[in-house]
Coordinates of C-alpha atoms in Angstrom, one line a residue:
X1 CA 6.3 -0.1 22.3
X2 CA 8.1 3.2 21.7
X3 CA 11.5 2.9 21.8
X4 CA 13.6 6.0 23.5
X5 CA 17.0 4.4 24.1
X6 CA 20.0 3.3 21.6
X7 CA 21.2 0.1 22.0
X8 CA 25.2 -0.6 20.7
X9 CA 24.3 -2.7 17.8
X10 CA 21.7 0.1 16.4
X11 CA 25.0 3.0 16.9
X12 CA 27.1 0.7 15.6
X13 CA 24.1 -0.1 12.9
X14 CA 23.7 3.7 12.4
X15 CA 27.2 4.2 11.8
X16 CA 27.6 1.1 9.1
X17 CA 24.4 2.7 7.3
X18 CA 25.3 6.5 7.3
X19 CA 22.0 7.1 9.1
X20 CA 20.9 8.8 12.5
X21 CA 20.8 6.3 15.6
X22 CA 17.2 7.4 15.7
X23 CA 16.7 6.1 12.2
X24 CA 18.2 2.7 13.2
X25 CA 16.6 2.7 17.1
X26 CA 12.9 2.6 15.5
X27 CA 14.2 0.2 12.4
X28 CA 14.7 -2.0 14.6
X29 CA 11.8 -2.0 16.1
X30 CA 10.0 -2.6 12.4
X31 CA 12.3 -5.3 12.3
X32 CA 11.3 -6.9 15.1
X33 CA 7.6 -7.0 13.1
X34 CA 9.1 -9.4 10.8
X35 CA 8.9 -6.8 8.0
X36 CA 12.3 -4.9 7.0
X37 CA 16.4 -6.0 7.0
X38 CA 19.2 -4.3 7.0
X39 CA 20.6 -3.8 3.3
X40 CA 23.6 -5.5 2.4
X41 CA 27.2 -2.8 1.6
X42 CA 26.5 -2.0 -2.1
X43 CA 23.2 -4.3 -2.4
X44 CA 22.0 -2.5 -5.3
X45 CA 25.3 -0.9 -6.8
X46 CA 24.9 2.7 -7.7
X47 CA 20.9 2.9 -6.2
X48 CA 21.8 1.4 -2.6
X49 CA 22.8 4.9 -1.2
X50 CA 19.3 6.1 -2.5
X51 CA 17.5 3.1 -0.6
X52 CA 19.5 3.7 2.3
X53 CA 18.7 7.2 2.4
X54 CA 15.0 7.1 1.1
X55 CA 12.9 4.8 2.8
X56 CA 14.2 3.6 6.1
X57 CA 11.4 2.4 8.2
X58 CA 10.9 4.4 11.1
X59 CA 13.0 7.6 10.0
X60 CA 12.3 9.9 12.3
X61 CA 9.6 12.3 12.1
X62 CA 9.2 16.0 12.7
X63 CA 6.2 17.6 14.6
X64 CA 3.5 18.4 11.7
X65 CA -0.3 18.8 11.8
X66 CA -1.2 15.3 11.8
X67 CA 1.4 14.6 14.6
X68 CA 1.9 17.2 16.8
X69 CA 4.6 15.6 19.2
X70 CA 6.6 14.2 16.1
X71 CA 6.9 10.5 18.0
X72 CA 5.7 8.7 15.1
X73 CA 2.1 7.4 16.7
X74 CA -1.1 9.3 15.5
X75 CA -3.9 8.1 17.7
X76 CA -7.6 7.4 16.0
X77 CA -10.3 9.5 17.2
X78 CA -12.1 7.7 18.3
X79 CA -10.1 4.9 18.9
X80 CA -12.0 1.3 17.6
X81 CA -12.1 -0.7 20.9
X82 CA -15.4 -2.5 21.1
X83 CA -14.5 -5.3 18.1
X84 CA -13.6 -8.8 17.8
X85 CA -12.5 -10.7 14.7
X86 CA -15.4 -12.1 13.2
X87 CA -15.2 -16.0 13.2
X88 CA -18.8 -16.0 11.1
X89 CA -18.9 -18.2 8.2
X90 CA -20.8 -15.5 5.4
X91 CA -23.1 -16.5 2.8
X92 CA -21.0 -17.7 -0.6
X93 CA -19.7 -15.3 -1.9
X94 CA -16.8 -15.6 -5.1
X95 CA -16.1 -11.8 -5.2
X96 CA -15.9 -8.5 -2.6
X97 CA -14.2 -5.9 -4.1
X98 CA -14.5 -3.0 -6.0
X99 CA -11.7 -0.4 -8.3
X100 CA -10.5 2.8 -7.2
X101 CA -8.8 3.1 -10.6
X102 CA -6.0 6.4 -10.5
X103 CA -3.7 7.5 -13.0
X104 CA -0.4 9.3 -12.1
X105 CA 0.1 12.8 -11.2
X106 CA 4.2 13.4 -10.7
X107 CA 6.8 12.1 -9.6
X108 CA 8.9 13.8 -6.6
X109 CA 12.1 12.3 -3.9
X110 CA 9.0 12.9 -1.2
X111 CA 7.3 10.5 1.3
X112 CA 5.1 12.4 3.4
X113 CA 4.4 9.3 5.6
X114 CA 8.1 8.4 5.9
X115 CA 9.3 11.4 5.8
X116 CA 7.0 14.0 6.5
X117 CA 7.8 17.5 6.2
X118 CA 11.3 17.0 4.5
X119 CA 11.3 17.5 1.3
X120 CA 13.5 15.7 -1.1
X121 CA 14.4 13.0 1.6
X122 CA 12.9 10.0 -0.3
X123 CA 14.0 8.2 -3.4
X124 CA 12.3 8.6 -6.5
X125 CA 8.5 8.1 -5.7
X126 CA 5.5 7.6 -8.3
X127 CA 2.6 9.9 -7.0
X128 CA -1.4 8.3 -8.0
X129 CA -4.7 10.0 -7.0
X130 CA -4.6 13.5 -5.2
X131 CA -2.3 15.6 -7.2
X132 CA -1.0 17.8 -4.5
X133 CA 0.9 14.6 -2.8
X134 CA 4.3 16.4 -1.2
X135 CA 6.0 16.0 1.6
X136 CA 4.0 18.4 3.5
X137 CA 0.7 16.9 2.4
X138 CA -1.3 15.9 6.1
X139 CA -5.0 14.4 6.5
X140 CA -6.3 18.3 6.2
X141 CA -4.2 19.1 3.1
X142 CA -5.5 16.0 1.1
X143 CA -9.2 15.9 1.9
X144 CA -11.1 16.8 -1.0
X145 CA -8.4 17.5 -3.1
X146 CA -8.0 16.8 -7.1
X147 CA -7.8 13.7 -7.8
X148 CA -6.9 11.7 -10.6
X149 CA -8.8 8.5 -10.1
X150 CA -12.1 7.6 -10.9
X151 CA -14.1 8.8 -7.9
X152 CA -13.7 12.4 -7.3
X153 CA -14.5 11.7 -3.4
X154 CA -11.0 9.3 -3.7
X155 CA -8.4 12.0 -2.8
X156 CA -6.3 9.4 -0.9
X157 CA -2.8 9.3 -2.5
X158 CA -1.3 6.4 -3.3
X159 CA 2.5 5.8 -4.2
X160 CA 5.6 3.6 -5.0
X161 CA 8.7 4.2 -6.0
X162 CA 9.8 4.8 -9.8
X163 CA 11.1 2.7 -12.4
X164 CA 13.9 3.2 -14.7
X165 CA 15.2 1.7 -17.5
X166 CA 18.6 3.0 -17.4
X167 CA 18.4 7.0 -17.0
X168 CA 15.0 7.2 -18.5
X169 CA 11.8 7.0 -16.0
X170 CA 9.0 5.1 -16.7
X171 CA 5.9 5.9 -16.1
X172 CA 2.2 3.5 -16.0
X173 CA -0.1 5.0 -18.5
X174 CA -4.0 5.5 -17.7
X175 CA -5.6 4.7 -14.5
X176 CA -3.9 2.1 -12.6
X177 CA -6.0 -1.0 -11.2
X178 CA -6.1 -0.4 -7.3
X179 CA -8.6 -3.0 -5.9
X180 CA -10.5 -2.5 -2.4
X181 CA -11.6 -5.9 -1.4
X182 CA -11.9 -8.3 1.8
X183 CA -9.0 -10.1 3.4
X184 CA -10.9 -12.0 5.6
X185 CA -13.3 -14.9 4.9
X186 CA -16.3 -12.9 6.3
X187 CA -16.4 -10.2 4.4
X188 CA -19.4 -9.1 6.0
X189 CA -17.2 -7.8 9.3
X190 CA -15.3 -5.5 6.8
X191 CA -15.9 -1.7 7.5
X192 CA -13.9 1.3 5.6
X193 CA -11.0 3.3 6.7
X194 CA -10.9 6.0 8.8
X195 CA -9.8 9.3 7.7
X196 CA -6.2 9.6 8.0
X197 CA -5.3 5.9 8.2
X198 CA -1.6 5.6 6.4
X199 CA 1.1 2.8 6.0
X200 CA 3.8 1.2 3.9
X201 CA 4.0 -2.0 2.6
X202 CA 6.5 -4.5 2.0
X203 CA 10.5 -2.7 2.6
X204 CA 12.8 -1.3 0.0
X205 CA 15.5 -3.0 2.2
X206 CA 13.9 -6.5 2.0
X207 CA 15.8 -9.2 0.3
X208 CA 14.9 -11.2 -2.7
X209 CA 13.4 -14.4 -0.5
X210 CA 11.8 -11.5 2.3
X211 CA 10.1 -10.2 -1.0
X212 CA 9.1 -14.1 -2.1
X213 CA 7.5 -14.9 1.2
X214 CA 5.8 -11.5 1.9
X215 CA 2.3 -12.2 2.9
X216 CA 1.2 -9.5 0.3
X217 CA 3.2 -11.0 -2.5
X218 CA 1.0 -12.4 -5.3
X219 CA 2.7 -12.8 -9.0
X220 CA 5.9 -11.0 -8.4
X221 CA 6.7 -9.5 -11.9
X222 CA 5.7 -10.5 -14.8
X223 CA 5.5 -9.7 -18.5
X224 CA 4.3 -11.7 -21.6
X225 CA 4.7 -15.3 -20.4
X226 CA 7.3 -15.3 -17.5
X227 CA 5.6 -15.3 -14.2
X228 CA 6.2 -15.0 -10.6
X229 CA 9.8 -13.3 -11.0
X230 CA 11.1 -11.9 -7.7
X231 CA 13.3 -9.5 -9.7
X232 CA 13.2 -8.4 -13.6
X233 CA 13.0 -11.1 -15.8
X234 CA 16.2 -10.5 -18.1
X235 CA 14.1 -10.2 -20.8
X236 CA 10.3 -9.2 -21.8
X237 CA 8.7 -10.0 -25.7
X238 CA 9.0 -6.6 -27.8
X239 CA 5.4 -6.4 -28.6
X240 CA 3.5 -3.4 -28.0
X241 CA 0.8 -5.1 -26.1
X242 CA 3.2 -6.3 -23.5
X243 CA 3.7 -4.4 -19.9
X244 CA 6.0 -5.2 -17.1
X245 CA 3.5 -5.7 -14.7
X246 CA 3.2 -6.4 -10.6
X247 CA 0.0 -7.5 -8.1
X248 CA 1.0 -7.1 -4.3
X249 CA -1.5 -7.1 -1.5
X250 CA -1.5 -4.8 1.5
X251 CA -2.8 -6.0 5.2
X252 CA -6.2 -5.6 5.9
X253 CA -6.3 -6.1 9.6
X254 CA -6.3 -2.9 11.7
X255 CA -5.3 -2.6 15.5
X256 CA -7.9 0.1 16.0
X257 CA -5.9 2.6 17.7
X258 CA -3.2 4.3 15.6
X259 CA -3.3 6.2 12.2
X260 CA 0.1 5.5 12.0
X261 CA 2.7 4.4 14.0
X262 CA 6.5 5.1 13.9
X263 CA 7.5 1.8 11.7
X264 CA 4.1 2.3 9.9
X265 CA 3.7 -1.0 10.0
X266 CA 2.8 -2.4 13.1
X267 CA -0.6 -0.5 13.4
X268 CA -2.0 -2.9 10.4
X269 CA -1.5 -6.9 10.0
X270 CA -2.5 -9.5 7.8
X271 CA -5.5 -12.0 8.6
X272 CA -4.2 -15.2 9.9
X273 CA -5.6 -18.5 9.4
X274 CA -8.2 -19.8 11.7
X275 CA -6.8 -23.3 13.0
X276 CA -8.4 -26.2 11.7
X277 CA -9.4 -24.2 8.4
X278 CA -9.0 -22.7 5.4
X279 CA -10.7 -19.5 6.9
X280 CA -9.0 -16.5 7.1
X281 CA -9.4 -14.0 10.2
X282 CA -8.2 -11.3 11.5
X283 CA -5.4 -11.6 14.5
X284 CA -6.8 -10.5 18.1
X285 CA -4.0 -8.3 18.4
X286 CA -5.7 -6.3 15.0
X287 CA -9.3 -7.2 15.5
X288 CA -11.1 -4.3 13.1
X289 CA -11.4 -6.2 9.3
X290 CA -10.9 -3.1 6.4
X291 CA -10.3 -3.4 2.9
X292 CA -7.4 -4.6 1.6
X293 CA -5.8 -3.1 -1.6
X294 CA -3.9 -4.6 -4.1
X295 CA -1.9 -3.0 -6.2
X296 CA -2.0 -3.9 -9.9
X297 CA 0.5 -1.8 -11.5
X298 CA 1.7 -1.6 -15.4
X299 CA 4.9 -0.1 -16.9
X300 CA 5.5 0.4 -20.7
X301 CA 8.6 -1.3 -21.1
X302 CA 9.8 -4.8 -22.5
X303 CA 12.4 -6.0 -24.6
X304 CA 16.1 -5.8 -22.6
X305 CA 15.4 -5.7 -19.0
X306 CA 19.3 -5.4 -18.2
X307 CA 19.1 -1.7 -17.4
X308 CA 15.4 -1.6 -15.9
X309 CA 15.5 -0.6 -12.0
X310 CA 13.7 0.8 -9.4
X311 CA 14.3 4.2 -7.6
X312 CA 14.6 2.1 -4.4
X313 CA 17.1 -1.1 -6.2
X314 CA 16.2 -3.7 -7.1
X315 CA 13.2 -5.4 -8.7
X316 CA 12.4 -7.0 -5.1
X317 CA 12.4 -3.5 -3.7
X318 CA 9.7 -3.1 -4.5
X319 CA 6.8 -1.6 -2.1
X320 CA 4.1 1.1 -1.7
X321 CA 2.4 3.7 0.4
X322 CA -1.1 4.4 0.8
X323 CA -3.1 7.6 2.8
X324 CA -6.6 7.5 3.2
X325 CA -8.0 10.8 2.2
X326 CA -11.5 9.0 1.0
X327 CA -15.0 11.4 1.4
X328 CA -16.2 9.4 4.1
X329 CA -20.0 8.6 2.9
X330 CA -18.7 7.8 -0.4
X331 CA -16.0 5.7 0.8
X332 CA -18.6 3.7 3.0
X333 CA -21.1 3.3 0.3
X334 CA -18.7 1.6 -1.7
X335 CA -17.5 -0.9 0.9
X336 CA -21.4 -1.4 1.8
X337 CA -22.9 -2.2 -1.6
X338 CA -19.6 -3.8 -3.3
X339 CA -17.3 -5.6 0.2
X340 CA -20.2 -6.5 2.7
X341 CA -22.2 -6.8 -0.1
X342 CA -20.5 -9.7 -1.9
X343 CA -20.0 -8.4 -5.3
X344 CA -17.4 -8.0 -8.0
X345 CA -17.5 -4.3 -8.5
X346 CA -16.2 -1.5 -11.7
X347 CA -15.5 1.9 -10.3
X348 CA -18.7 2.8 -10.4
X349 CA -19.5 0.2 -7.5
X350 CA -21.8 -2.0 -10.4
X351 CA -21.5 -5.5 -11.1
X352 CA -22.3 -6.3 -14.5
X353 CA -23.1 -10.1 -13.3
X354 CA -25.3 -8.7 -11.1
X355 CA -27.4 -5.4 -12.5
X356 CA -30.2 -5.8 -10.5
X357 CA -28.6 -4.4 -7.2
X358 CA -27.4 -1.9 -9.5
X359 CA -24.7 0.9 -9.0
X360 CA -23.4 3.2 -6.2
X361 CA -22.0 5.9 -8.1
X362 CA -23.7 8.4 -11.2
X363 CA -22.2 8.0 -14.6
X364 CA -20.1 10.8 -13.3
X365 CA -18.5 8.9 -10.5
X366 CA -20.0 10.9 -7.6
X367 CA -22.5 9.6 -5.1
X368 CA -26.5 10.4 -6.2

């Protein structure tokens, strides 16, 4: 529902946070999804102000290419209408996925889903895939665009924000492990993106036990043998084969109408279990399956995690954006062969335990 009216608590909300009531009117609303809080006076010591100011869900938008009224909502054309969540138990299948590997490009305080059109608005953010990611970048600007990853037809951008160990920012190193794969138990009924489709997930604002419980939370942070931390571990083994390292899962469950909507959130949900089993489906309110990613992400740094932060706070800050800006025959060839087709997939859309149905992509990474 679009809000247009200010309650009392978001003013008095606005005021506490040294945001717009604007801000806070459609914060609330992504509140009310289950998916952000309000951050605590001086949660994160010298970086709140930055989280406060960077990434507030719903921050109001200004009128740009991709949304021409600035309201936040970015209709699909077409809209997906005709589809039901696929209760269909598919052949066995172990693996649906395939890697849409991307190094990083730059870093920039720009969030051109968040924040669109203002640059310099955001926190810190790490930029992967197309390398002309700013805050003006729309659907038009990043189609077929340089790229970093893999698959020159991947010119989606992909983003989180940056960490720091103390003053000094650091950055993963090669391409990045970005998996496409199926959320739902059929994986047959999974289809690709459309063009345009954009979203955040997880909250810089959320707290440590919001982070814990997020349905897209998988290992938390790890490094050498300490798992499942839900902020730095104090401390990482100095060895240079060991990375502080993350895995968190975006929903996969789309409603079928909006690109984006002003919490850009609520557009997208995760599958929900189908009573009386272990299947997982997607919710009637989000009936159209699509891949979900999961971030695998590596930074160089171990040894005294005391000083190590993120540009959004703290460790359970942690979050990410994605933009489709996928060549659309490329992207669907991918999902065909690799998703639908039950296989565990390399970049190239091959599975080496299966080299008879053979690859999608050249040696080059482009489609034959």
């Amino acid at each position: 529902m679009r809000i247009r009216g200010r309650t009392l608590s978001a003013l008095l909300l606005a005021a506490a946070l040294g945001v717009s009531a604007l801000t806070v009117d459609t914060y609330t609303a992504a509140t009310a999804h289950g998916e952000t809080t309000a951050p605590a006076a001086g949660a994160h010591g010298a970086h709140a102000s930055g989280a406060a100011k960077g990434h507030v869900m719903g921050a109001s938008a200004l009128p740009s290419a991709d949304d021409a009224d600035g309201d936040g909502y970015i209709p699909a054309v077409p809209q997906v209408t005709d589809v039901v969540p696929s209760h269909a138990t598919p052949p066995a299948a172990y693996f649906h996925e395939f890697q849409a590997n991307c190094s990083v490009t730059h870093t920039a305080p720009d969030d051109p889903i968040v924040y669109p059109g203002q640059a310099g608005a955001s926190h810190d953010h790490t930029f992967m895939g197309n390398t002309s990611t700013n805050a003006q970048s729309t659907t038009a600007s990043l189609t077929g665009g340089p790229t970093t990853c893999n698959a020159p037809a991947d010119s989606s951008a992909y983003w989180m924000p940056s960490l720091f160990k103390g003053d000094q920012k650091i950055l993963p190193v090669g391409p990045q492990v970005i998996y496409y794969k199926s959320g739902v138990t059929d994986y047959r009924s999974v289809r690709p993106f459309p063009k345009g489709l954009r979203y955040v997930v997880g909250s810089p604002m959320q707290s440590a036990q919001e982070f814990r419980s997020h349905k897209g939370f998988v290992e938390g942070w790890e490094c050498g043998d300490s798992f499942f931390n839900v902020d730095f571990p104090a401390s990482c083994p100095s060895r240079p084969d060991v990375q502080l390292s993350i895995r968190f899962q975006a929903p996969s469950c789309w409603n079928g109408l909006y690109l984006d909507t002003p919490d850009h959130q609520s557009h997208m949900a995760y599958p929900v279990v189908k009573p009386g089993t272990n299947d997982n489906v997607c919710p009637a309110s989000h009936p159209v399956a699509l891949p979900m990613i999961e971030f695998k992400m590596a930074f160089p740094v171990n040894g005294d995690m005391s000083q190590v932060h993120l540009s959004s706070g703290r460790g359970y800050s942690f979050h990410y954006d994605f933009f489709n800006a996928w060549e659309e025959r490329t992207l669907k060839a991918l999902v065909d062969h690799c998703v639908v087709g039950g296989l565990q997939c390399n970049t190239r859309g091959y599975d080496e335990n299966h080299p008879e149905r053979g690859a999608v992509l050249d040696a080059d990474h482009r489609l034959p």
